[in-house]
Amino acid sequence: MPPPEASSVANATTVETPSDFAPEDRSAEPDAARQAAGSTAASFVCPTPLPTKGRIVLGHGSGGRLSAELLQEIFLPLFSNPILNRLDDQAVLEIGGTRLAFTTDSFVVKPLFFPGGDIGSLAVHGTVNDLAMGGARPLFLSAGFILEEGLDTGVLRRVAASMAKAAADAGVSIVTGDTKVVEKGKGDGLFINTTGIGVVPDGVTLSASRVRPGDRVILSGSIGDHGIAILAQREGLEFETELMSDSASLHTLVAAMLEVSSHMPSGVSQGIRCLRDPTRGGVSSALNEIAGQSRVGIEIEEARIPVRDAVRGACEMLGLDPLYVANEGKLLAIVSPELAEAMVEAMRWHPLGAQAQIIGTAHEMHPGMVTMRTVFGSTRIVDMLAGDQLPRIC
Amino acid sequence: MPPPEASSVANATTVETPSDFAPEDRSAEPDAARQAAGSTAASFVCPTPLPTKGRIVLGHGSGGRLSAELLQEIFLPLFSNPILNRLDDQAVLEIGGTRLAFTTDSFVVKPLFFPGGDIGSLAVHGTVNDLAMGGARPLFLSAGFILEEGLDTGVLRRVAASMAKAAADAGVSIVTGDTKVVEKGKGDGLFINTTGIGVVPDGVTLSASRVRPGDRVILSGSIGDHGIAILAQREGLEFETELMSDSASLHTLVAAMLEVSSHMPSGVSQGIRCLRDPTRGGVSSALNEIAGQSRVGIEIEEARIPVRDAVRGACEMLGLDPLYVANEGKLLAIVSPELAEAMVEAMRWHPLGAQAQIIGTAHEMHPGMVTMRTVFGSTRIVDMLAGDQLPRIC
């Protein structure tokens, strides 16, 4: 019997992407490995990528297979260099003996204001978090605005004030910027690019390629809040409980996690393998990237993944799977088994990690594949979907 | 008799802006100083800024008075910090004992392809040059794409290939990136943000606030080529000689200039006060920024400013003043009088400085004001104009 999640996964309007140019390369993945996952999974083997017909479609920005195609066919062959080719969420640059993290993100979220945040705070949190996921202390941001003629200057002021507050809260300075204006009908109110610089502390090396079999997967809290809040706002949906984005800067949670790790006995101190914030593509996409880059299998347990009742309800109503919905204030950590319990304990002291859970384990079988033990006891593949997605979520 | 340039200056459709968040604050400038420039100039006193009516207009992106207003009223009060407040074209950050230059620019040029370049090469040259104008050696770029649904992927490939070539030519690596897609009608084909990092060599401190009376103004070559090439392409204008953008990376020219300076006797070695690439706002805007930030007057000589015949002809036909038209491969250097001749000599050895000229001098009179001795022997103010501009030139 196929698990009941089948149709919702296969047909869901999903949002899946890695940040930056970092969708993983799945082209080398053996189909045999996927088939080997057993009959319960066979019906979830991904369809071939949608034909692009030589035109950019919304899916090219979703971070799913079409984004990966764009990356593999256009950007990587042309821009190829050892730093870019690592495909982590941030470049790590060695300059003058210091390791700098460097990351960029453009924000085109619609609507500009939503419960729990707006495009301004999101533009700060998103880039601060991409720095933090490399273990870096975020320091400086640039801000590039593309404004559409006719935008209310009051809207711009509110957004800029929100950016300023988010930056001050995160302890980063906006040190350089740029503003362009395009004619009415050639933009959509307001787009923001933020690019960030941080310093990676000595001894910290996090990368999606460092995961080993036996490592534990930790999730910092409930999933799906950001994507569902945006969708509800955009579509004018009302629920009994207000849906609220989780948009937040995660760097102090990361600092606390690195602190725990540094106090461990030698051998365990390198126990944080990698961190990822499961944004556009949700948890499924982030874990697929990690599994692909480290060539390990990852199995997660559905029962251990916190989802708020309101988010679960909205997902059921809308036919979405929370695993594919964007988060903006959550992180996944892959850590060594010796470190896992202490790490979860420490995370729970932090307000942004209060619901931290070990949700899964890396293993040797099916390298590159993510599977989930469902609440019904069956196992299913958690794949990156081709097909439609929820655009302009960030 | 008013000089014949009067109407063309006052009515020109001009493009004027500093790069980044760096239009100078002219609010403190005494009107008396402007009046004191004499009767030939009186008719050129700027009108009050256009009312914005609480809406963003194209002029907010022009880098003229409306851009300055946006900066002074919204961004600076909210984002204020000592690095941003310097208002140079690049932030200079001290990290781990190294001075890093950091700068961002979004590119919305229309059309995407034009004689002499395209949005891709422009996006590399523009950010490389903003780093170089701080004396920095450009090292790393990020690339953020905002694509419009329906864009031909062949166009994206051509643009990316052009970026890759420009980056390779300039010796910089594109190390991190991001791609977003917006619905058809919510963008305009393709916007690119590039943000760059470079290293400022020891002993180099360039800033628009370092100019002193007596310093000489050097221009590296002919002006107006980029803006006129874009305009001609956009409007389908044809001229006997092909108009070609001057878009180019200026960092090797800057390196050669710093080399000359470093071999001078002590006291002269600090003789390069500042460098500016006169982009959106043209030479007039760049010089006004410098005069404003250093509180000096600057007088330039019209006869010494090279303008190609084709550009001059197009400007006359279109009612534009080349001083207000954008350049993407030229620089202005303000240097100490002792250094000026040697600097021009050295610049002329470089292909991008072959037409270098001393075009003017800084002085104590009329601080913050730029004046020009015309070919007719009269003097006029070269001001930042309010009013319309030529949008989407970069």
PDB file of C-alpha atoms in Angstrom, chain B residues 62-311:
ATOM      1  CA  SER B  62      19.208  59.315 -11.541  1.00  0.00           C
ATOM      2  CA  GLY B  63      21.712  60.241  -8.898  1.00  0.00           C
ATOM      3  CA  GLY B  64      20.684  63.893  -9.113  1.00  0.00           C
ATOM      4  CA  ARG B  65      18.984  65.955  -6.449  1.00  0.00           C
ATOM      5  CA  LEU B  66      16.111  63.510  -6.006  1.00  0.00           C
ATOM      6  CA  SER B  67      18.534  60.666  -5.340  1.00  0.00           C
ATOM      7  CA  ALA B  68      20.281  62.827  -2.773  1.00  0.00           C
ATOM      8  CA  GLU B  69      16.895  63.582  -1.194  1.00  0.00           C
ATOM      9  CA  LEU B  70      16.085  59.877  -0.908  1.00  0.00           C
ATOM     10  CA  LEU B  71      19.492  59.248   0.614  1.00  0.00           C
ATOM     11  CA  GLN B  72      19.280  62.131   3.076  1.00  0.00           C
ATOM     12  CA  GLU B  73      15.652  61.609   4.053  1.00  0.00           C
ATOM     13  CA  ILE B  74      15.375  57.844   4.183  1.00  0.00           C
ATOM     14  CA  PHE B  75      18.563  55.809   3.973  1.00  0.00           C
ATOM     15  CA  LEU B  76      21.194  57.836   5.831  1.00  0.00           C
ATOM     16  CA  PRO B  77      19.159  58.618   8.959  1.00  0.00           C
ATOM     17  CA  LEU B  78      18.118  54.965   9.258  1.00  0.00           C
ATOM     18  CA  PHE B  79      21.338  53.165   8.289  1.00  0.00           C
ATOM     19  CA  SER B  80      23.787  55.769   9.654  1.00  0.00           C
ATOM     20  CA  ASN B  81      27.246  54.495  10.602  1.00  0.00           C
ATOM     21  CA  PRO B  82      30.741  55.952  10.194  1.00  0.00           C
ATOM     22  CA  ILE B  83      31.635  53.781   7.188  1.00  0.00           C
ATOM     23  CA  LEU B  84      28.448  54.501   5.216  1.00  0.00           C
ATOM     24  CA  ASN B  85      28.497  58.173   6.164  1.00  0.00           C
ATOM     25  CA  ARG B  86      31.814  58.711   4.312  1.00  0.00           C
ATOM     26  CA  LEU B  87      29.727  58.501   1.112  1.00  0.00           C
ATOM     27  CA  ASP B  88      32.578  57.283  -1.082  1.00  0.00           C
ATOM     28  CA  ASP B  89      31.839  54.836  -3.893  1.00  0.00           C
ATOM     29  CA  GLN B  90      33.061  51.944  -1.770  1.00  0.00           C
ATOM     30  CA  ALA B  91      33.083  51.110   1.934  1.00  0.00           C
ATOM     31  CA  VAL B  92      36.541  50.468   3.373  1.00  0.00           C
ATOM     32  CA  LEU B  93      36.422  47.834   6.121  1.00  0.00           C
ATOM     33  CA  GLU B  94      39.238  46.932   8.522  1.00  0.00           C
ATOM     34  CA  ILE B  95      39.102  43.178   9.049  1.00  0.00           C
ATOM     35  CA  GLY B  96      41.940  41.222  10.626  1.00  0.00           C
ATOM     36  CA  GLY B  97      44.472  43.952   9.868  1.00  0.00           C
ATOM     37  CA  THR B  98      43.530  44.051   6.182  1.00  0.00           C
ATOM     38  CA  ARG B  99      41.656  46.940   4.604  1.00  0.00           C
ATOM     39  CA  LEU B 100      38.899  45.619   2.353  1.00  0.00           C
ATOM     40  CA  ALA B 101      36.944  47.649  -0.157  1.00  0.00           C
ATOM     41  CA  PHE B 102      33.276  46.576  -0.460  1.00  0.00           C
ATOM     42  CA  THR B 103      30.806  47.963  -2.993  1.00  0.00           C
ATOM     43  CA  THR B 104      27.466  47.052  -4.564  1.00  0.00           C
ATOM     44  CA  ASP B 105      25.643  48.026  -7.741  1.00  0.00           C
ATOM     45  CA  SER B 106      22.448  46.837  -9.396  1.00  0.00           C
ATOM     46  CA  PHE B 107      22.291  47.007 -13.186  1.00  0.00           C
ATOM     47  CA  VAL B 108      19.012  47.657 -14.981  1.00  0.00           C
ATOM     48  CA  VAL B 109      20.421  48.983 -18.276  1.00  0.00           C
ATOM     49  CA  LYS B 110      18.102  48.973 -21.266  1.00  0.00           C
ATOM     50  CA  PRO B 111      18.718  47.615 -23.896  1.00  0.00           C
ATOM     51  CA  LEU B 112      20.540  44.573 -22.503  1.00  0.00           C
ATOM     52  CA  PHE B 113      22.977  44.581 -25.444  1.00  0.00           C
ATOM     53  CA  PHE B 114      24.559  47.716 -26.888  1.00  0.00           C
ATOM     54  CA  PRO B 115      27.582  48.598 -29.027  1.00  0.00           C
ATOM     55  CA  GLY B 116      30.673  48.023 -26.907  1.00  0.00           C
ATOM     56  CA  GLY B 117      29.073  45.853 -24.249  1.00  0.00           C
ATOM     57  CA  ASP B 118      26.020  44.419 -22.530  1.00  0.00           C
ATOM     58  CA  ILE B 119      24.482  44.257 -19.069  1.00  0.00           C
ATOM     59  CA  GLY B 120      26.839  41.398 -18.142  1.00  0.00           C
ATOM     60  CA  SER B 121      30.153  43.065 -18.942  1.00  0.00           C
ATOM     61  CA  LEU B 122      28.798  46.338 -17.525  1.00  0.00           C
ATOM     62  CA  ALA B 123      27.898  44.621 -14.246  1.00  0.00           C
ATOM     63  CA  VAL B 124      31.485  43.411 -13.897  1.00  0.00           C
ATOM     64  CA  HIS B 125      33.178  46.634 -15.058  1.00  0.00           C
ATOM     65  CA  GLY B 126      30.975  48.821 -12.870  1.00  0.00           C
ATOM     66  CA  THR B 127      31.767  47.004  -9.641  1.00  0.00           C
ATOM     67  CA  VAL B 128      35.441  46.414 -10.499  1.00  0.00           C
ATOM     68  CA  ASN B 129      35.725  50.158 -11.122  1.00  0.00           C
ATOM     69  CA  ASP B 130      34.016  51.134  -7.861  1.00  0.00           C
ATOM     70  CA  LEU B 131      36.608  48.988  -6.056  1.00  0.00           C
ATOM     71  CA  ALA B 132      39.454  50.426  -8.127  1.00  0.00           C
ATOM     72  CA  MET B 133      38.359  54.007  -7.384  1.00  0.00           C
ATOM     73  CA  GLY B 134      39.152  53.254  -3.726  1.00  0.00           C
ATOM     74  CA  GLY B 135      42.613  52.161  -4.835  1.00  0.00           C
ATOM     75  CA  ALA B 136      41.698  48.537  -4.156  1.00  0.00           C
ATOM     76  CA  ARG B 137      42.817  45.468  -6.048  1.00  0.00           C
ATOM     77  CA  PRO B 138      39.504  43.816  -7.082  1.00  0.00           C
ATOM     78  CA  LEU B 139      39.337  40.134  -6.086  1.00  0.00           C
ATOM     79  CA  PHE B 140      35.863  38.658  -5.716  1.00  0.00           C
ATOM     80  CA  LEU B 141      32.363  39.336  -7.013  1.00  0.00           C
ATOM     81  CA  SER B 142      28.924  38.048  -6.122  1.00  0.00           C
ATOM     82  CA  ALA B 143      26.241  37.922  -8.802  1.00  0.00           C
ATOM     83  CA  GLY B 144      22.517  38.218  -8.074  1.00  0.00           C
ATOM     84  CA  PHE B 145      20.093  37.743 -10.971  1.00  0.00           C
ATOM     85  CA  ILE B 146      16.447  38.776 -11.051  1.00  0.00           C
ATOM     86  CA  LEU B 147      14.972  37.181 -14.174  1.00  0.00           C
ATOM     87  CA  GLU B 148      11.575  37.857 -15.707  1.00  0.00           C
ATOM     88  CA  GLU B 149       9.484  34.838 -16.600  1.00  0.00           C
ATOM     89  CA  GLY B 150       9.657  34.342 -20.365  1.00  0.00           C
ATOM     90  CA  LEU B 151      13.259  35.533 -20.788  1.00  0.00           C
ATOM     91  CA  ASP B 152      15.033  33.648 -23.573  1.00  0.00           C
ATOM     92  CA  THR B 153      17.600  31.370 -21.915  1.00  0.00           C
ATOM     93  CA  GLY B 154      19.919  32.146 -24.833  1.00  0.00           C
ATOM     94  CA  VAL B 155      19.933  35.777 -23.723  1.00  0.00           C
ATOM     95  CA  LEU B 156      20.835  34.725 -20.194  1.00  0.00           C
ATOM     96  CA  ARG B 157      23.625  32.514 -21.534  1.00  0.00           C
ATOM     97  CA  ARG B 158      25.068  35.357 -23.628  1.00  0.00           C
ATOM     98  CA  VAL B 159      24.960  37.731 -20.679  1.00  0.00           C
ATOM     99  CA  ALA B 160      26.544  35.204 -18.323  1.00  0.00           C
ATOM    100  CA  ALA B 161      29.271  34.443 -20.878  1.00  0.00           C
ATOM    101  CA  SER B 162      29.976  38.147 -21.171  1.00  0.00           C
ATOM    102  CA  MET B 163      30.200  38.446 -17.362  1.00  0.00           C
ATOM    103  CA  ALA B 164      32.545  35.480 -17.231  1.00  0.00           C
ATOM    104  CA  LYS B 165      34.812  37.010 -19.873  1.00  0.00           C
ATOM    105  CA  ALA B 166      34.837  40.435 -18.225  1.00  0.00           C
ATOM    106  CA  ALA B 167      35.597  38.843 -14.848  1.00  0.00           C
ATOM    107  CA  ALA B 168      38.425  36.723 -16.283  1.00  0.00           C
ATOM    108  CA  ASP B 169      39.856  39.756 -18.075  1.00  0.00           C
ATOM    109  CA  ALA B 170      39.776  41.718 -14.823  1.00  0.00           C
ATOM    110  CA  GLY B 171      41.259  38.848 -12.808  1.00  0.00           C
ATOM    111  CA  VAL B 172      38.268  38.595 -10.469  1.00  0.00           C
ATOM    112  CA  SER B 173      36.281  35.484  -9.562  1.00  0.00           C
ATOM    113  CA  ILE B 174      32.495  35.251  -9.276  1.00  0.00           C
ATOM    114  CA  VAL B 175      32.348  33.196  -6.079  1.00  0.00           C
ATOM    115  CA  THR B 176      28.721  33.252  -4.953  1.00  0.00           C
ATOM    116  CA  GLY B 177      25.383  33.987  -6.527  1.00  0.00           C
ATOM    117  CA  ASP B 178      21.630  33.886  -6.416  1.00  0.00           C
ATOM    118  CA  THR B 179      18.815  33.663  -8.959  1.00  0.00           C
ATOM    119  CA  LYS B 180      15.229  34.768  -8.501  1.00  0.00           C
ATOM    120  CA  VAL B 181      12.450  34.709 -11.095  1.00  0.00           C
ATOM    121  CA  VAL B 182       9.483  37.115 -11.113  1.00  0.00           C
ATOM    122  CA  GLU B 183       6.256  36.783 -13.092  1.00  0.00           C
ATOM    123  CA  LYS B 184       5.991  38.165 -16.614  1.00  0.00           C
ATOM    124  CA  GLY B 185       5.281  41.885 -16.391  1.00  0.00           C
ATOM    125  CA  LYS B 186       6.923  42.238 -12.956  1.00  0.00           C
ATOM    126  CA  GLY B 187      10.484  42.717 -14.219  1.00  0.00           C
ATOM    127  CA  ASP B 188      12.197  43.674 -17.463  1.00  0.00           C
ATOM    128  CA  GLY B 189      14.042  40.667 -18.794  1.00  0.00           C
ATOM    129  CA  LEU B 190      17.045  40.707 -16.557  1.00  0.00           C
ATOM    130  CA  PHE B 191      18.466  42.726 -13.668  1.00  0.00           C
ATOM    131  CA  ILE B 192      21.886  41.970 -12.185  1.00  0.00           C
ATOM    132  CA  ASN B 193      23.415  42.927  -8.859  1.00  0.00           C
ATOM    133  CA  THR B 194      27.160  42.590  -8.478  1.00  0.00           C
ATOM    134  CA  THR B 195      28.849  43.184  -5.153  1.00  0.00           C
ATOM    135  CA  GLY B 196      32.612  43.224  -4.957  1.00  0.00           C
ATOM    136  CA  ILE B 197      35.449  42.781  -2.500  1.00  0.00           C
ATOM    137  CA  GLY B 198      38.990  44.066  -3.019  1.00  0.00           C
ATOM    138  CA  VAL B 199      42.069  44.724  -0.930  1.00  0.00           C
ATOM    139  CA  VAL B 200      43.302  48.280  -0.406  1.00  0.00           C
ATOM    140  CA  PRO B 201      47.126  48.308  -0.459  1.00  0.00           C
ATOM    141  CA  ASP B 202      49.008  49.682   2.555  1.00  0.00           C
ATOM    142  CA  GLY B 203      49.519  53.418   2.411  1.00  0.00           C
ATOM    143  CA  VAL B 204      46.689  54.051  -0.055  1.00  0.00           C
ATOM    144  CA  THR B 205      43.915  56.306   1.257  1.00  0.00           C
ATOM    145  CA  LEU B 206      41.729  57.841  -1.403  1.00  0.00           C
ATOM    146  CA  SER B 207      38.644  59.826  -0.557  1.00  0.00           C
ATOM    147  CA  ALA B 208      36.570  62.596  -2.076  1.00  0.00           C
ATOM    148  CA  SER B 209      37.156  64.533   1.138  1.00  0.00           C
ATOM    149  CA  ARG B 210      40.993  64.752   0.680  1.00  0.00           C
ATOM    150  CA  VAL B 211      41.168  67.383  -2.096  1.00  0.00           C
ATOM    151  CA  ARG B 212      43.033  70.655  -1.323  1.00  0.00           C
ATOM    152  CA  PRO B 213      43.207  73.977  -3.130  1.00  0.00           C
ATOM    153  CA  GLY B 214      45.848  73.843  -5.854  1.00  0.00           C
ATOM    154  CA  ASP B 215      45.251  70.168  -6.670  1.00  0.00           C
ATOM    155  CA  ARG B 216      44.898  69.302 -10.338  1.00  0.00           C
ATOM    156  CA  VAL B 217      41.967  67.488 -11.970  1.00  0.00           C
ATOM    157  CA  ILE B 218      42.963  64.795 -14.478  1.00  0.00           C
ATOM    158  CA  LEU B 219      40.509  63.123 -16.867  1.00  0.00           C
ATOM    159  CA  SER B 220      41.575  59.812 -18.423  1.00  0.00           C
ATOM    160  CA  GLY B 221      39.928  60.249 -21.834  1.00  0.00           C
ATOM    161  CA  SER B 222      36.931  61.291 -23.915  1.00  0.00           C
ATOM    162  CA  ILE B 223      33.544  61.649 -22.259  1.00  0.00           C
ATOM    163  CA  GLY B 224      29.938  60.751 -23.013  1.00  0.00           C
ATOM    164  CA  ASP B 225      30.579  57.569 -25.008  1.00  0.00           C
ATOM    165  CA  HIS B 226      28.579  55.147 -22.852  1.00  0.00           C
ATOM    166  CA  GLY B 227      25.451  57.221 -22.371  1.00  0.00           C
ATOM    167  CA  ILE B 228      25.220  58.270 -25.996  1.00  0.00           C
ATOM    168  CA  ALA B 229      25.812  54.716 -27.252  1.00  0.00           C
ATOM    169  CA  ILE B 230      22.963  53.434 -25.050  1.00  0.00           C
ATOM    170  CA  LEU B 231      20.639  56.244 -26.043  1.00  0.00           C
ATOM    171  CA  ALA B 232      21.359  55.815 -29.746  1.00  0.00           C
ATOM    172  CA  GLN B 233      20.742  52.059 -29.513  1.00  0.00           C
ATOM    173  CA  ARG B 234      17.564  52.505 -27.490  1.00  0.00           C
ATOM    174  CA  GLU B 235      16.093  55.124 -29.782  1.00  0.00           C
ATOM    175  CA  GLY B 236      17.296  53.480 -32.988  1.00  0.00           C
ATOM    176  CA  LEU B 237      19.302  56.568 -33.936  1.00  0.00           C
ATOM    177  CA  GLU B 238      21.930  56.160 -36.630  1.00  0.00           C
ATOM    178  CA  PHE B 239      25.084  58.205 -36.993  1.00  0.00           C
ATOM    179  CA  GLU B 240      27.833  58.099 -39.601  1.00  0.00           C
ATOM    180  CA  THR B 241      30.397  56.951 -37.068  1.00  0.00           C
ATOM    181  CA  GLU B 242      29.303  54.109 -34.817  1.00  0.00           C
ATOM    182  CA  LEU B 243      28.798  55.186 -31.237  1.00  0.00           C
ATOM    183  CA  MET B 244      30.375  52.714 -28.857  1.00  0.00           C
ATOM    184  CA  SER B 245      30.241  52.389 -25.080  1.00  0.00           C
ATOM    185  CA  ASP B 246      33.610  52.843 -23.351  1.00  0.00           C
ATOM    186  CA  SER B 247      32.690  50.167 -20.768  1.00  0.00           C
ATOM    187  CA  ALA B 248      35.974  48.769 -19.378  1.00  0.00           C
ATOM    188  CA  SER B 249      37.680  47.712 -16.161  1.00  0.00           C
ATOM    189  CA  LEU B 250      39.955  50.495 -14.959  1.00  0.00           C
ATOM    190  CA  HIS B 251      41.858  48.655 -12.228  1.00  0.00           C
ATOM    191  CA  THR B 252      45.094  48.202 -14.199  1.00  0.00           C
ATOM    192  CA  LEU B 253      45.140  51.895 -15.049  1.00  0.00           C
ATOM    193  CA  VAL B 254      44.645  52.636 -11.343  1.00  0.00           C
ATOM    194  CA  ALA B 255      47.434  50.210 -10.416  1.00  0.00           C
ATOM    195  CA  ALA B 256      49.788  52.017 -12.818  1.00  0.00           C
ATOM    196  CA  MET B 257      48.815  55.357 -11.273  1.00  0.00           C
ATOM    197  CA  LEU B 258      49.415  54.114  -7.726  1.00  0.00           C
ATOM    198  CA  GLU B 259      52.793  52.788  -8.877  1.00  0.00           C
ATOM    199  CA  VAL B 260      53.845  56.235 -10.140  1.00  0.00           C
ATOM    200  CA  SER B 261      52.681  57.812  -6.924  1.00  0.00           C
ATOM    201  CA  SER B 262      54.604  55.299  -4.775  1.00  0.00           C
ATOM    202  CA  HIS B 263      57.895  56.139  -6.504  1.00  0.00           C
ATOM    203  CA  MET B 264      57.617  59.830  -5.744  1.00  0.00           C
ATOM    204  CA  PRO B 265      59.621  61.453  -2.945  1.00  0.00           C
ATOM    205  CA  SER B 266      57.976  61.432   0.458  1.00  0.00           C
ATOM    206  CA  GLY B 267      55.243  64.044   0.624  1.00  0.00           C
ATOM    207  CA  VAL B 268      54.386  63.580  -3.034  1.00  0.00           C
ATOM    208  CA  SER B 269      53.578  59.878  -2.630  1.00  0.00           C
ATOM    209  CA  GLN B 270      50.250  60.738  -1.003  1.00  0.00           C
ATOM    210  CA  GLY B 271      49.557  62.945  -3.992  1.00  0.00           C
ATOM    211  CA  ILE B 272      46.589  61.013  -5.402  1.00  0.00           C
ATOM    212  CA  ARG B 273      43.768  62.512  -3.345  1.00  0.00           C
ATOM    213  CA  CYS B 274      40.857  60.714  -4.909  1.00  0.00           C
ATOM    214  CA  LEU B 275      39.637  58.821  -7.949  1.00  0.00           C
ATOM    215  CA  ARG B 276      36.094  58.747  -9.309  1.00  0.00           C
ATOM    216  CA  ASP B 277      34.599  57.056 -12.335  1.00  0.00           C
ATOM    217  CA  PRO B 278      32.109  59.550 -13.763  1.00  0.00           C
ATOM    218  CA  THR B 279      29.261  57.096 -14.416  1.00  0.00           C
ATOM    219  CA  ARG B 280      25.535  57.910 -14.151  1.00  0.00           C
ATOM    220  CA  GLY B 281      25.969  61.586 -13.417  1.00  0.00           C
ATOM    221  CA  GLY B 282      28.805  62.197 -15.825  1.00  0.00           C
ATOM    222  CA  VAL B 283      31.826  64.386 -15.109  1.00  0.00           C
ATOM    223  CA  SER B 284      29.686  67.204 -13.704  1.00  0.00           C
ATOM    224  CA  SER B 285      28.172  65.051 -11.005  1.00  0.00           C
ATOM    225  CA  ALA B 286      31.445  63.408  -9.969  1.00  0.00           C
ATOM    226  CA  LEU B 287      33.197  66.776  -9.677  1.00  0.00           C
ATOM    227  CA  ASN B 288      30.303  68.286  -7.743  1.00  0.00           C
ATOM    228  CA  GLU B 289      30.465  65.417  -5.275  1.00  0.00           C
ATOM    229  CA  ILE B 290      34.190  65.903  -4.797  1.00  0.00           C
ATOM    230  CA  ALA B 291      33.914  69.683  -4.470  1.00  0.00           C
ATOM    231  CA  GLY B 292      31.119  69.229  -1.933  1.00  0.00           C
ATOM    232  CA  GLN B 293      32.891  66.648   0.178  1.00  0.00           C
ATOM    233  CA  SER B 294      36.246  68.467   0.210  1.00  0.00           C
ATOM    234  CA  ARG B 295      34.718  71.976   0.488  1.00  0.00           C
ATOM    235  CA  VAL B 296      36.821  73.314  -2.371  1.00  0.00           C
ATOM    236  CA  GLY B 297      35.922  75.006  -5.613  1.00  0.00           C
ATOM    237  CA  ILE B 298      36.863  73.253  -8.838  1.00  0.00           C
ATOM    238  CA  GLU B 299      37.396  75.031 -12.144  1.00  0.00           C
ATOM    239  CA  ILE B 300      37.676  73.041 -15.362  1.00  0.00           C
ATOM    240  CA  GLU B 301      38.515  74.164 -18.909  1.00  0.00           C
ATOM    241  CA  GLU B 302      36.087  73.145 -21.617  1.00  0.00           C
ATOM    242  CA  ALA B 303      38.782  73.183 -24.305  1.00  0.00           C
ATOM    243  CA  ARG B 304      40.758  70.500 -22.470  1.00  0.00           C
ATOM    244  CA  ILE B 305      37.909  67.968 -22.188  1.00  0.00           C
ATOM    245  CA  PRO B 306      38.075  65.409 -24.995  1.00  0.00           C
ATOM    246  CA  VAL B 307      34.756  64.575 -26.661  1.00  0.00           C
ATOM    247  CA  ARG B 308      34.632  62.348 -29.746  1.00  0.00           C
ATOM    248  CA  ASP B 309      33.175  64.036 -32.836  1.00  0.00           C
ATOM    249  CA  ALA B 310      30.377  61.464 -33.078  1.00  0.00           C
ATOM    250  CA  VAL B 311      29.433  61.988 -29.428  1.00  0.00           C
TER     251      VAL B 311
END
